[in-house]
Coordinates of C-alpha atoms and ligand atoms in Angstrom, one line a residue:
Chain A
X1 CA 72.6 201.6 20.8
X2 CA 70.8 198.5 20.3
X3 CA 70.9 195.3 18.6
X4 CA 68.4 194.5 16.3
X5 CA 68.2 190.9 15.9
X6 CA 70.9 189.9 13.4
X7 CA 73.7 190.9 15.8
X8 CA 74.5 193.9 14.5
X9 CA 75.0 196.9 16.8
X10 CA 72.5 199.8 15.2
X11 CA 73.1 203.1 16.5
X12 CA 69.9 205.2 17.3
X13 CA 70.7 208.5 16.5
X14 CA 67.9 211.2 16.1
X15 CA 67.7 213.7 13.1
X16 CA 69.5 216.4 15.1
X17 CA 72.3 214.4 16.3
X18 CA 73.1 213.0 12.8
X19 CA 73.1 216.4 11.8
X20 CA 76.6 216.2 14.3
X21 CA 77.0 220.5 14.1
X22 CA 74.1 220.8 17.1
X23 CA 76.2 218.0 19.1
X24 CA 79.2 220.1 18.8
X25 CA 78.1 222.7 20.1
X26 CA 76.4 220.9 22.9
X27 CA 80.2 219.7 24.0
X28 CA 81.6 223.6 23.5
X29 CA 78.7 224.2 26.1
X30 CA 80.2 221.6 28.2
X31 CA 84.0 222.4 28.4
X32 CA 83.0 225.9 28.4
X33 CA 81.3 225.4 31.7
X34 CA 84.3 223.3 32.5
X35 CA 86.4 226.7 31.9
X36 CA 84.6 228.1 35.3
X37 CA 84.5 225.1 37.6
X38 CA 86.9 225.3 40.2
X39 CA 90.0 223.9 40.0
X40 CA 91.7 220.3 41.6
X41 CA 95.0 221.5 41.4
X42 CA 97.3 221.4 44.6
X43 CA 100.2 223.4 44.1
X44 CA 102.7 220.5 45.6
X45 CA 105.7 222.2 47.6
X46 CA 103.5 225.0 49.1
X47 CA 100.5 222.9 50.2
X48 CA 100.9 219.5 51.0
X49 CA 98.7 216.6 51.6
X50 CA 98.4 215.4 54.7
X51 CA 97.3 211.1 54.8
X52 CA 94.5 209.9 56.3
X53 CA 95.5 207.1 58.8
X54 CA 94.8 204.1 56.1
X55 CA 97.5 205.6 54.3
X56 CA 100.8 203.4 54.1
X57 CA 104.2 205.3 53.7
X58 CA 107.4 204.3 54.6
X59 CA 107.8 201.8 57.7
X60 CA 109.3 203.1 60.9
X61 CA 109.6 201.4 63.8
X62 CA 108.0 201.8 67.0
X63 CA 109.8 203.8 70.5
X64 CA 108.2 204.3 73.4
X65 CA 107.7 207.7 74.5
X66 CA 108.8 206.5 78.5
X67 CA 111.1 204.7 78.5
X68 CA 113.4 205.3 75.2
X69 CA 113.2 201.7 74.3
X70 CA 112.0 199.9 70.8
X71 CA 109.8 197.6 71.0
X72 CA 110.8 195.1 68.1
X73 CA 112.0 191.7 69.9
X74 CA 114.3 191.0 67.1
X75 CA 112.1 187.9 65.8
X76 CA 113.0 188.6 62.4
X77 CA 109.2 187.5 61.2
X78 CA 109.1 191.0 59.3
X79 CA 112.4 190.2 57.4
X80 CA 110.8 186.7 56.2
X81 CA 107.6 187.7 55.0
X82 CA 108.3 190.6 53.4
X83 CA 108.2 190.2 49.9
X84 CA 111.1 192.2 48.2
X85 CA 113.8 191.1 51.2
X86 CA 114.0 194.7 51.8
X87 CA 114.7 194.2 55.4
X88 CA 117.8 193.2 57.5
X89 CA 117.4 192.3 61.3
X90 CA 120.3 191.2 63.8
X91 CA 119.5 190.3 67.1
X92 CA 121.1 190.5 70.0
X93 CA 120.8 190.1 73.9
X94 CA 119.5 192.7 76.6
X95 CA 118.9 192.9 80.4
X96 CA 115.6 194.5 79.5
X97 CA 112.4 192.0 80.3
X98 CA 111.9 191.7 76.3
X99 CA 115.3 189.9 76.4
X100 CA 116.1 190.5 72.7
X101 CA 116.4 193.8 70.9
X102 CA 117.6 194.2 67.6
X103 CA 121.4 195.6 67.4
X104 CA 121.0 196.0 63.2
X105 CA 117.8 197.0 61.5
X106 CA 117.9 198.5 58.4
X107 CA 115.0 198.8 55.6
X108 CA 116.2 199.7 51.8
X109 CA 113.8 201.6 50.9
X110 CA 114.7 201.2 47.2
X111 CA 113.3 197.7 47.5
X112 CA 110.3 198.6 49.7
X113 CA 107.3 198.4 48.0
X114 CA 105.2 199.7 50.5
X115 CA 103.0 196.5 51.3
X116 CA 103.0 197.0 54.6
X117 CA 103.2 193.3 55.2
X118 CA 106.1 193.7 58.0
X119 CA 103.1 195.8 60.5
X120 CA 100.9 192.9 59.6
X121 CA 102.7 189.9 60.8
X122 CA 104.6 192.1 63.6
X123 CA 103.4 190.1 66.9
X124 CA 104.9 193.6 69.2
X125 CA 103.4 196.1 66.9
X126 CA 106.8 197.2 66.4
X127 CA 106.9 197.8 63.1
X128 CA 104.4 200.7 61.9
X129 CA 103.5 202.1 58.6
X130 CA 104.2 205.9 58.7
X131 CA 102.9 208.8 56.7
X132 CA 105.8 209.9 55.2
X133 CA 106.0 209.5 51.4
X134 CA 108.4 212.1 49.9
X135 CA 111.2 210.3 49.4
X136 CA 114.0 210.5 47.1
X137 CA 117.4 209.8 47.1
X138 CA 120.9 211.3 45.1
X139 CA 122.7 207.9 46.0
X140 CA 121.6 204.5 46.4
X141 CA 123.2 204.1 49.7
X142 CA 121.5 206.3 51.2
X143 CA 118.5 204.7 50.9
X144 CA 119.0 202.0 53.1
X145 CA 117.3 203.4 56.5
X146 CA 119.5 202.3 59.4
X147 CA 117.8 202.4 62.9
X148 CA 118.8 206.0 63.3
X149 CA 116.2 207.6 60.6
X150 CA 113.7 203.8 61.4
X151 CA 113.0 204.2 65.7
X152 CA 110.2 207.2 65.9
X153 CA 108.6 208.1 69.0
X154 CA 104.9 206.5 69.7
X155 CA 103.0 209.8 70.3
X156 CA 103.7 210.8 66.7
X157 CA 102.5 207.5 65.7
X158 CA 99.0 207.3 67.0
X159 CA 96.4 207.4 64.5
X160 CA 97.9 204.7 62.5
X161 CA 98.0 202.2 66.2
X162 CA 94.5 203.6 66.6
X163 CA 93.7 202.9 63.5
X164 CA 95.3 199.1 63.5
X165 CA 93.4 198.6 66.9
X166 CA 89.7 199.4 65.0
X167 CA 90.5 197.4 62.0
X168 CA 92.6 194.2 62.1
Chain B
X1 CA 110.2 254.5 -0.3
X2 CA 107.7 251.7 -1.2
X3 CA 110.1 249.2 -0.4
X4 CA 111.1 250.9 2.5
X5 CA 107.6 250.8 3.8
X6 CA 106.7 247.3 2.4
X7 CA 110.1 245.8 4.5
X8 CA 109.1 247.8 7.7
X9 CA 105.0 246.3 7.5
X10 CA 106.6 243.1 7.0
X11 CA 108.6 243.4 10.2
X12 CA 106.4 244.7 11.9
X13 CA 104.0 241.8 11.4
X14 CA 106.2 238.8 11.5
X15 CA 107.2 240.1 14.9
X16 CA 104.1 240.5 16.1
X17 CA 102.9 237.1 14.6
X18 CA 105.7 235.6 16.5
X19 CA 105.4 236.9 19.4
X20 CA 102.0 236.4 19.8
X21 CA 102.4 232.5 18.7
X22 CA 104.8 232.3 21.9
X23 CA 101.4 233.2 23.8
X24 CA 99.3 231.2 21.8
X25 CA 101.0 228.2 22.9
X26 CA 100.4 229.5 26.3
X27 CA 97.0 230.2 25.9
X28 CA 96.4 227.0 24.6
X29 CA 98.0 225.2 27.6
X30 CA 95.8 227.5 29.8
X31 CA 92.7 227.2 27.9
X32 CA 93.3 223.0 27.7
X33 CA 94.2 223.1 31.5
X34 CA 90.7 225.2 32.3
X35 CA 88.5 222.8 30.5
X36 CA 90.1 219.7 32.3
X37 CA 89.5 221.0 35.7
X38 CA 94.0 222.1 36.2
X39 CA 95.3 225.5 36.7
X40 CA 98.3 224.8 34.2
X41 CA 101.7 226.2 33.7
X42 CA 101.9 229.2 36.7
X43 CA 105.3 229.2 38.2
X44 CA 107.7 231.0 35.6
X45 CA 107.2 234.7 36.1
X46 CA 103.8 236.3 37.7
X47 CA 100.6 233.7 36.8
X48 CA 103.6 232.1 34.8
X49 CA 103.4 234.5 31.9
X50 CA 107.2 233.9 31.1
X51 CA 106.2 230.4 30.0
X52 CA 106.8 230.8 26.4
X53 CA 111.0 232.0 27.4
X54 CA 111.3 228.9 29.1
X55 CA 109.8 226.8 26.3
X56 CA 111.4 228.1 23.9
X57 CA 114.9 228.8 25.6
X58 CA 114.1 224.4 26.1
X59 CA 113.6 223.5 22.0
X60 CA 117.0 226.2 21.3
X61 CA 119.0 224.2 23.6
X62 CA 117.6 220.9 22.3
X63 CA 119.8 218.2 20.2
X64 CA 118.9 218.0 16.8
X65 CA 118.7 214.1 16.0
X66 CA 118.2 213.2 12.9
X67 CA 117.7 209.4 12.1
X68 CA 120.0 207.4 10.6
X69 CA 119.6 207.1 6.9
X70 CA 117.1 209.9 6.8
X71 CA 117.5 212.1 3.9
X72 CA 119.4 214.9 5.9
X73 CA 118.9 218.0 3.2
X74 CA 115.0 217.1 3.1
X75 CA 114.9 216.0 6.8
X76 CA 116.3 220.1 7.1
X77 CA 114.4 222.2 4.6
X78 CA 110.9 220.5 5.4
X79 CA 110.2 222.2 8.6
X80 CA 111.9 225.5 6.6
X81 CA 109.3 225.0 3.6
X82 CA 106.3 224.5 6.4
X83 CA 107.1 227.6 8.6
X84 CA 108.2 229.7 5.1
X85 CA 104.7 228.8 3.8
X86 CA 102.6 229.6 6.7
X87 CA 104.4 233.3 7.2
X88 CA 103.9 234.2 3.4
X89 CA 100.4 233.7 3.6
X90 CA 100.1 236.4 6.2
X91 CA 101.4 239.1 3.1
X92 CA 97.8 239.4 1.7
X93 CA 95.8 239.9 4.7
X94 CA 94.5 243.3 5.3
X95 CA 94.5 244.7 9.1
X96 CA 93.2 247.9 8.9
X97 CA 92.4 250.0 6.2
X98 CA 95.2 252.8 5.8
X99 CA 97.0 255.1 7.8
X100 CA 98.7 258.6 6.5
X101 CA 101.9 259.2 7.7
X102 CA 103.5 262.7 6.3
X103 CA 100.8 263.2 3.8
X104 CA 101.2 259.5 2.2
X105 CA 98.6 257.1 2.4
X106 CA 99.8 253.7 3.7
X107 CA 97.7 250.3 3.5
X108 CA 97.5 248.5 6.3
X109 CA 98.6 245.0 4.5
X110 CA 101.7 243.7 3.0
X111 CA 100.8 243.3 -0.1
X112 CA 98.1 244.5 -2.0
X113 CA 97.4 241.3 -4.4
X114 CA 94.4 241.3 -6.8
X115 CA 94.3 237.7 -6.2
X116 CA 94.8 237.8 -2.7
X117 CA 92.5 234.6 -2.2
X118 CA 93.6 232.8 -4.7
X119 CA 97.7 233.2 -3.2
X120 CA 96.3 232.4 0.4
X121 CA 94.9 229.1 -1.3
X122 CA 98.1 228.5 -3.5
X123 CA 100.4 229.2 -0.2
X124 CA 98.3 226.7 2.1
X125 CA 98.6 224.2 -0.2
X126 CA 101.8 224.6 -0.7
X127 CA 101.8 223.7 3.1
X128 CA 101.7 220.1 2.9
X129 CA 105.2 219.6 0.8
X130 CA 106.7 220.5 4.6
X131 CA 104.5 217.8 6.1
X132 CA 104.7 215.2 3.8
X133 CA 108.6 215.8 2.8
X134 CA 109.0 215.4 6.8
X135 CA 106.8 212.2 6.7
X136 CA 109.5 211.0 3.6
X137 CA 112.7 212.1 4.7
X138 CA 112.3 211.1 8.3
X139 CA 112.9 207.0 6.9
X140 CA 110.6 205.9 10.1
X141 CA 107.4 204.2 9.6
X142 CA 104.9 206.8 11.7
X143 CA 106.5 209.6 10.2
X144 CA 105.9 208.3 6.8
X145 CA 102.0 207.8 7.2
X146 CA 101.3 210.7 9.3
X147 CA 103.0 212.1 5.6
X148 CA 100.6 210.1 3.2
X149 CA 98.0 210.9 5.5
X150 CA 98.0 214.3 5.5
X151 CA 98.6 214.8 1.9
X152 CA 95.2 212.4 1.5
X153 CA 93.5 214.8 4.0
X154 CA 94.7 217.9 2.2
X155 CA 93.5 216.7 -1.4
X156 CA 90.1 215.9 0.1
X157 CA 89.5 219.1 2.1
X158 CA 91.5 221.7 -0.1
X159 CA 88.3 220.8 -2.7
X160 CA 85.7 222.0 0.0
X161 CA 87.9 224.9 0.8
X162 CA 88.0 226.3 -2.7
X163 CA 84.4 226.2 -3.2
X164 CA 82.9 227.5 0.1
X165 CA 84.7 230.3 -0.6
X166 CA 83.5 230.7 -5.2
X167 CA 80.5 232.2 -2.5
X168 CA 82.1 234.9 -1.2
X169 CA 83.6 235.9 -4.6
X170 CA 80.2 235.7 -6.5
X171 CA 79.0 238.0 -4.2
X172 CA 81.4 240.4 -3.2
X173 CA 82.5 240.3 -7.0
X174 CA 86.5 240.4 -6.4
X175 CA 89.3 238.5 -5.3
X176 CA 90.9 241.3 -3.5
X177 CA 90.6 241.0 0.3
X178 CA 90.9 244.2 1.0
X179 CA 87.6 245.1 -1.4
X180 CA 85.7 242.2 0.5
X181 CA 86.2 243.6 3.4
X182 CA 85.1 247.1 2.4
X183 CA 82.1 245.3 0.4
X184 CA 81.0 243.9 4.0
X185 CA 81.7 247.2 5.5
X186 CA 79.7 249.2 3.8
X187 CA 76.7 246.1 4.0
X188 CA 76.0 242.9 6.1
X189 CA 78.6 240.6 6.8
X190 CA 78.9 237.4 4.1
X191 CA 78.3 235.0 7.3
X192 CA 74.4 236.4 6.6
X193 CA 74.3 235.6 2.9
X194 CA 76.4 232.2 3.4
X195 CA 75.6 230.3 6.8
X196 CA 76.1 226.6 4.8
X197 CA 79.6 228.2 3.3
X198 CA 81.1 229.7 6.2
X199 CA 80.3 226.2 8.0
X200 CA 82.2 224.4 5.3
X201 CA 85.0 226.3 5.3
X202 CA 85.7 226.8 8.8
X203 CA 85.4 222.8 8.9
X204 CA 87.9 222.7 5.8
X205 CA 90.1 225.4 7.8
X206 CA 90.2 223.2 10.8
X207 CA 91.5 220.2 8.3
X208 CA 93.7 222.5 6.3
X209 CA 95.5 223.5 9.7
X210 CA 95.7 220.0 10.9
X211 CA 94.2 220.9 14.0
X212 CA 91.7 218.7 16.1
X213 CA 89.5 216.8 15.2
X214 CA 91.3 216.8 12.1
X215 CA 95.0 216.3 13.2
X216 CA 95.5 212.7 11.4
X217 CA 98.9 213.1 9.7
X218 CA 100.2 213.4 13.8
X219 CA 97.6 211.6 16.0
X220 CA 99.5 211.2 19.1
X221 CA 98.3 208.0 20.2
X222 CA 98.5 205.9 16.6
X223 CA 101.6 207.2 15.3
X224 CA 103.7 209.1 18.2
X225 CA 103.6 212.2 17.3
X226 CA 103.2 211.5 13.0
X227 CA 105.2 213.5 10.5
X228 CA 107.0 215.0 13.3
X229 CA 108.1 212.1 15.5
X230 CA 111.9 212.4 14.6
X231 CA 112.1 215.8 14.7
X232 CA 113.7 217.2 17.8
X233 CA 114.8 220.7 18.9
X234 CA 113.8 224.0 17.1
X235 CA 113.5 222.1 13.6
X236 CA 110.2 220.1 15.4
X237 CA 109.7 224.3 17.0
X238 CA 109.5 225.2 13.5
X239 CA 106.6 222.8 12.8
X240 CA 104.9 224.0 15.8
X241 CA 105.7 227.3 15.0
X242 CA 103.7 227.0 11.7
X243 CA 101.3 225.1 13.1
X244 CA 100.5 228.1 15.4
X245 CA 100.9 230.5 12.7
X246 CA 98.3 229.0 9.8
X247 CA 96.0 228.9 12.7
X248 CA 96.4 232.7 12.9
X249 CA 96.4 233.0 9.3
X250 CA 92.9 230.5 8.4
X251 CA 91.1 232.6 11.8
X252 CA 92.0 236.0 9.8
X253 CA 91.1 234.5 7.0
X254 CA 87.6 233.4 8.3
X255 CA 87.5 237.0 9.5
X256 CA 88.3 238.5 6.2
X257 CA 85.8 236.3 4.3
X258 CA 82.9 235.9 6.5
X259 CA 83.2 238.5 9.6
X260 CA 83.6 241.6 7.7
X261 CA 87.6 241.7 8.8
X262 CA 88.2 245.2 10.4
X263 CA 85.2 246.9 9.9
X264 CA 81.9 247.0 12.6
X265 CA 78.5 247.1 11.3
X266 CA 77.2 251.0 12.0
X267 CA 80.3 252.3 12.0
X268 CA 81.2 255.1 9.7
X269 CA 85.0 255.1 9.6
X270 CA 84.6 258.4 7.0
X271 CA 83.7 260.3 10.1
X272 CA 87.2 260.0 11.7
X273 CA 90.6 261.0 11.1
X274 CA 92.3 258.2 9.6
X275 CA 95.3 257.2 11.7
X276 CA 92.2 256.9 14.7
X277 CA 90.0 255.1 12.4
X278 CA 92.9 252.9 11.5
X279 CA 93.4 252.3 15.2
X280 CA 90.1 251.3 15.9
X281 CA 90.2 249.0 12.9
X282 CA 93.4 247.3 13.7
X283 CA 91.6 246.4 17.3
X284 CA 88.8 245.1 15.7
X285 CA 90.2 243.2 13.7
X286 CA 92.9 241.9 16.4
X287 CA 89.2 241.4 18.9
X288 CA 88.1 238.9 15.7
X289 CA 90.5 236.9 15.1
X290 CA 91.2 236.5 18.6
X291 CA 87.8 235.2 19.0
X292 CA 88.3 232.6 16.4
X293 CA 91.8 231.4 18.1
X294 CA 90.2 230.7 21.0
X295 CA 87.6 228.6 19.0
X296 CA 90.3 226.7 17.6
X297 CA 91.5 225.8 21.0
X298 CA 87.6 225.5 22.2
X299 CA 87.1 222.9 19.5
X300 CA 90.5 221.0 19.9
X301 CA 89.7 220.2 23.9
X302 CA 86.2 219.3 23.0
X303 CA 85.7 217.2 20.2
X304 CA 87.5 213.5 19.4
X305 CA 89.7 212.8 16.3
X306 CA 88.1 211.3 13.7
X307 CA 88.6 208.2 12.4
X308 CA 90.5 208.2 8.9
X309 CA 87.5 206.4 6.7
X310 CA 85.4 208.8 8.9
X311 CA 87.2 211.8 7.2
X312 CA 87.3 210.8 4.2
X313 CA 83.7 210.3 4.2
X314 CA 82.8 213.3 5.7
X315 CA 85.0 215.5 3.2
X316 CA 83.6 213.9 0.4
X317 CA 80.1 212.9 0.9
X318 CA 79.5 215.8 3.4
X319 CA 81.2 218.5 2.7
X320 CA 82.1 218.7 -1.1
X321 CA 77.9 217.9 -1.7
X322 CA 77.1 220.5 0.4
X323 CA 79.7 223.5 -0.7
X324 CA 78.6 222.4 -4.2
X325 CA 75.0 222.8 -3.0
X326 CA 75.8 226.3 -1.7
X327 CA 77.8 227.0 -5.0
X328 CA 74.2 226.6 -6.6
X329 CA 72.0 228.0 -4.2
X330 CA 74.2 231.0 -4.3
X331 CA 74.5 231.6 -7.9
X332 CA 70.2 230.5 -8.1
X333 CA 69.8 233.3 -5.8
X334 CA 72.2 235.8 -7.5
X335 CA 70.2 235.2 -10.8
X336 CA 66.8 235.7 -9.0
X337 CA 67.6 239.3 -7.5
X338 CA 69.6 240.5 -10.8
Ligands
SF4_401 S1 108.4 191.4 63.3 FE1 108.4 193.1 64.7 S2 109.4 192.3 66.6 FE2 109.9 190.9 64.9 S3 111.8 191.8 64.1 FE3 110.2 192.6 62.9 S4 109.8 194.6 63.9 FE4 111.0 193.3 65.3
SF4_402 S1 106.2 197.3 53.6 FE1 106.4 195.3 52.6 S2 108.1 195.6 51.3 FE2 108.2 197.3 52.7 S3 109.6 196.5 54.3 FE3 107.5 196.0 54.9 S4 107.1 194.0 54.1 FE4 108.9 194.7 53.1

C-alpha cells in the first residue's frame, strides 16, 4: 500500500497477485503446512498447568510450618483496600507476642477478582496469592472461604514469598 | 422389478449420503481444528469418532422455536424444500458403470436422465426457494437479508455456472452424465480441453453451495448466523444437512464433468468382469470426490469472505466475461479441428 499524493490509499498489487487464483493457492500451501505443525492443545482434566510463581490465584493465608500459628495480625488493611469488599476480618485478643489474631476471616470468592491487592498492602506477609485457579461452585454459599479452606502451610507457599522477596 | 431396483439404489444411496454427511461434519471440524494449530473434537468414542451421535442426538433433542409472527407453514417447509432439493440432485449422478446381478444388467445411478445436467442445474436452483423462503418466513431482520442475499448471489453465479459447463457439452456432445463420463473414459479428461471452464465452475460451485468465501446469505459475524438465525433444533440440522449434501453433490458433479467421474486414464474396464470393474469404479469415484470435499473444507479455512460489492463484481465482470470467453474459445477451436 501506499498513498500517492491525493490521499488516496493505492494498493500495489503485481500482475500475478491481481490474477488472485496464484494467491489462493499460495494460502492452501499455507494451512496445508498448518495441517502438520504440531498441535497447542492441552487436554485439560488429564494434563494440567502448573503456574509459574507470578501467577495470582486465589488468596490464602499464610501458617507457619513450626509453630501452627497464622500470621495475619488482624489489621484489617486487606479488607479496606481491596476493591470488591470481598473480605471480612474480626479481630480478636491472644497471649501470643503478635497480640492480635484474627477469630473471623473469610474471602468470597465470588467477589474476588483476583487483584491481588490484599498481599500487596499486607505489612506481615500474611496474606499470599496462591496457585490454585479451578474453582467453581454449585451454591453461592459455599464460596465464601472461611479460615478453614484460607490458613495453608508456608512450605507449600514458597515460590510465591520467594518470588515477592525478588520483586517488590 | 425396475422399480424394485430403482427404490433399493435410492436407499442405498441416501443412506450412504447421510451417513457420510454425519462424518463430513466431523471431518470438517477436524480438518478446521488441523489448520488452526487444535486437535478438535476427540473425547466421544476412540479419537472421538462417535462425534456425529452426539451432535446429532443434541439438534433431535433441541426446542424448535419459532419466532413470533413468523409464517409457521413457510418457517416449516423451507428447511424441507432445501434438504428435498439437495437429495434429488444426487438421482442423476452416475457411480459406477453397471453391475450384473442374475444375468440383468444394472446402472450404477438412480436415474438414467438424458438431461441429467440440465435436472442437476434445474434442482440447484431450485435450492435457493429453501434459503430465501427461510430468510422471509423467519420475520427477523438478519434472516431476511442473508435471504435477499442469497437469492442476489444465486442469480449472479447460476449465469457462470450454466456456461462453464455449454463446454463440456460442446465437446462431449451429450447431456447424459453417464455418456460424459464414458466420453472421458475412453479419452483425456475435459479438465485438459477446459482449464478456464473448470476454474469458473468450481468458483460458481463454491457460490452455488454457499460455502466460503462465498457464504453471504449467513456470514456469521454480520448477520448471526443469516437465513438460518431462528432456526433451532433439527429444522436448522436440516439446513446443515443440505448444506453438507450439495457439497457432495457439486464435488461429484465437478468429478463427473471435469475428472472423468469413475473411470482412470489407462484403464481398460472391458478387460474385467463387471461386478469387479464396477467395484473398482465405485472406489474411484468415491477417491474423487473425496478429494474435492476436502478442497471444499481446504478452501473454507483458508480464504476470507468476500465483500458483497466484491461478489458481485467478481461474478459479473470476472466470471461471466471469462466463461463467455471460454464459450468462444471452445466452440473457435471445435470449428478449427472439424
Ligand atoms: S492485612 Fe495482613 S495482617 Fe492485616 S488483616 Fe489482612 S491478612 Fe491480616
Ligand atoms: S485479590 Fe483483590 S479482590 Fe481478591 S481478596 Fe485480595 S484485594 Fe480483594
Amino acid at each position: 500500500m501506499s498513498n500517492n499524493g491525493n490521499g488516496k490509499i493505492k494498493p500495489e498489487m503485481t500482475f500475478w497477485e491481481r490474477l488472485y487464483f496464484p494467491e489462493i493457492l499460495h494460502g492452501m500451501s499455507i494451512t496445508m503446512k498448518a495441517l502438520f505443525r504440531p498441535k497447542f492443545t492441552r487436554q485439560y482434566p488429564e494434563e494440567r498447568w502448573v503456574p509459574p510463581p507470578v501467577f495470582r490465584g486465589r488468596p490464602v493465608l499464610v501458617v507457619e510450618d513450626e509453630t501452627g500459628v497464622e500470621r495475619c495480625v488482624a489489621c484489617g488493611l486487606c479488607a479496606r483496600v481491596c476493591p470488591s469488599l470481598a473480605i471480612q476480618v474480626q479481630a480478636a485478643e491472644t497471649e501470643l507476642d503478635k497480640e492480635r489474631y484474627p477469630v473471623l476471616f473469610e474471602i468470597n470468592m465470588l467477589r474476588c477478582i483476583f487483584c491481588g491487592f490484599c498481599e500487596e498492602v499486607c505489612p506481615e506477609e500474611a496474606i499470599i496469592m496462591s496457585k490454585e485457579f479451578e474453582l467453581t461452585f454449585a451454591d453461592p454459599k459455599d464460596a465464601v472461604f472461611g479460615k478453614d479452606r484460607l490458613l495453608t502451610p508456608r512450605s507449600k507457599l514458597e515460590d510465591r514469598l520467594e518470588f515477592l522477596k525478588q520483586y517488590r | 422389478m425396475i422399480a424394485i431396483v430403482a427404490l433399493i439404489k435410492i436407499i442405498v444411496v441416501v443412506l450412504v449420503v447421510l451417513g457420510t454427511v454425519a462424518y463430513l461434519v466431523l471431518l470438517e471440524r477436524k480438518v478446521s481444528a488441523y489448520m488452526q494449530d487444535r486437535i478438535g473434537p476427540n473425547r466421544v468414542g476412540p479419537k472421538g469418532l462417535f462425534q456425529p451421535f452426539a451432535d446429532i442426538l443434541k439438534l433431535v433433542l433441541k426446542e424448535l422455536i419459532v419466532p413470533e409472527n413468523a409464517n409457521g407453514f413457510i418457517h416449516a417447509l423451507a428447511p424441507v424444500i432445501s434438504i428435498t432439493v439437495a437429495i434429488s440432485a444426487l438421482a442423476v449422478i452416475p457411480f459406477g458403470n453397471y453391475i450384473v446381478i442374475g444375468g440383468q444388467k444394472i446402472n450404477l445411478m438412480i436415474a438414467n436422465v438424458n438431461i441429467g445436467v440440465l435436472y442437476i442445474l434445474a434442482m440447484s436452483s431450485l435450492g435457493v426457494y429453501g434459503i430465501t423462503l427461510s430468510g422471509w418466513a423467519s420475520n427477523s431482520k438478519y434472516s431476511l437479508l442473508g435471504g435477499l442475499r442469497s437469492s442476489a448471489q444465486m442469480i449472479s453465479y447460476e449465469l457462470s455456472l450454466g456456461l462453464s459447463i455449454i463446454g463440456v457439452l460442446m465437446i462431449d456432445r451429450t447431456l447424459q452424465l453417464d455418456k460424459i463420463v464414458t466420453a472421458q473414459g475412453s479419452g483425456l479428461w475435459n479438465i485438459v480441453y477446459q482449464p478456464i471452464g473448470f476454474l469458473v465452475f468450481i468458483t460458481a460451485a463454491f457460490a452455488e453451495t454457499n460455502r466460503l468465501p462465498f457464504d453471504l446469505p449467513e456470514a456469521e459475524p454480520e448477520l448471526v448466523g443469516g437465513y438460518h438465525t431462528e432456526y433451532s433444533g433439527m429444522r436448522w440440522g436440516l439446513f446443515f444437512l443440505s448444506e453438507y449434501t450439495s457439497m457432495i453433490v457439486s464435488s461429484a458433479l465437478i468429478v463427473t464433468l471435469y475428472f472423468g467421474g469413475w473411470s482412470l486414464p489407462f484403464v481398460d474396464y472391458s478387460a474385467m468382469s463387471p461386478n469387479i470393474a464396477a467395484v473398482l469404479q465405485i472406489i474411484t469415484f468415491l477417491v474423487k470426490t473425496g478429494i474435492f470435499i476436502f478442497i471444499y473444507m481446504w478452501i473454507r479455512w483458508t480464504l476470507p469472505r468476500f465483500r458483497y460489492d466484491q461478489l458481485m463484481n467478481v461474478g459479473w465482470k470476472i466470471m461471466l466475461p471469462l466463461a463467455i470467453l471460454n464459450l468462444v474459445g471452445t466452440g473457435a477451436v471445435l470449428l478449427a479441428v472439424k
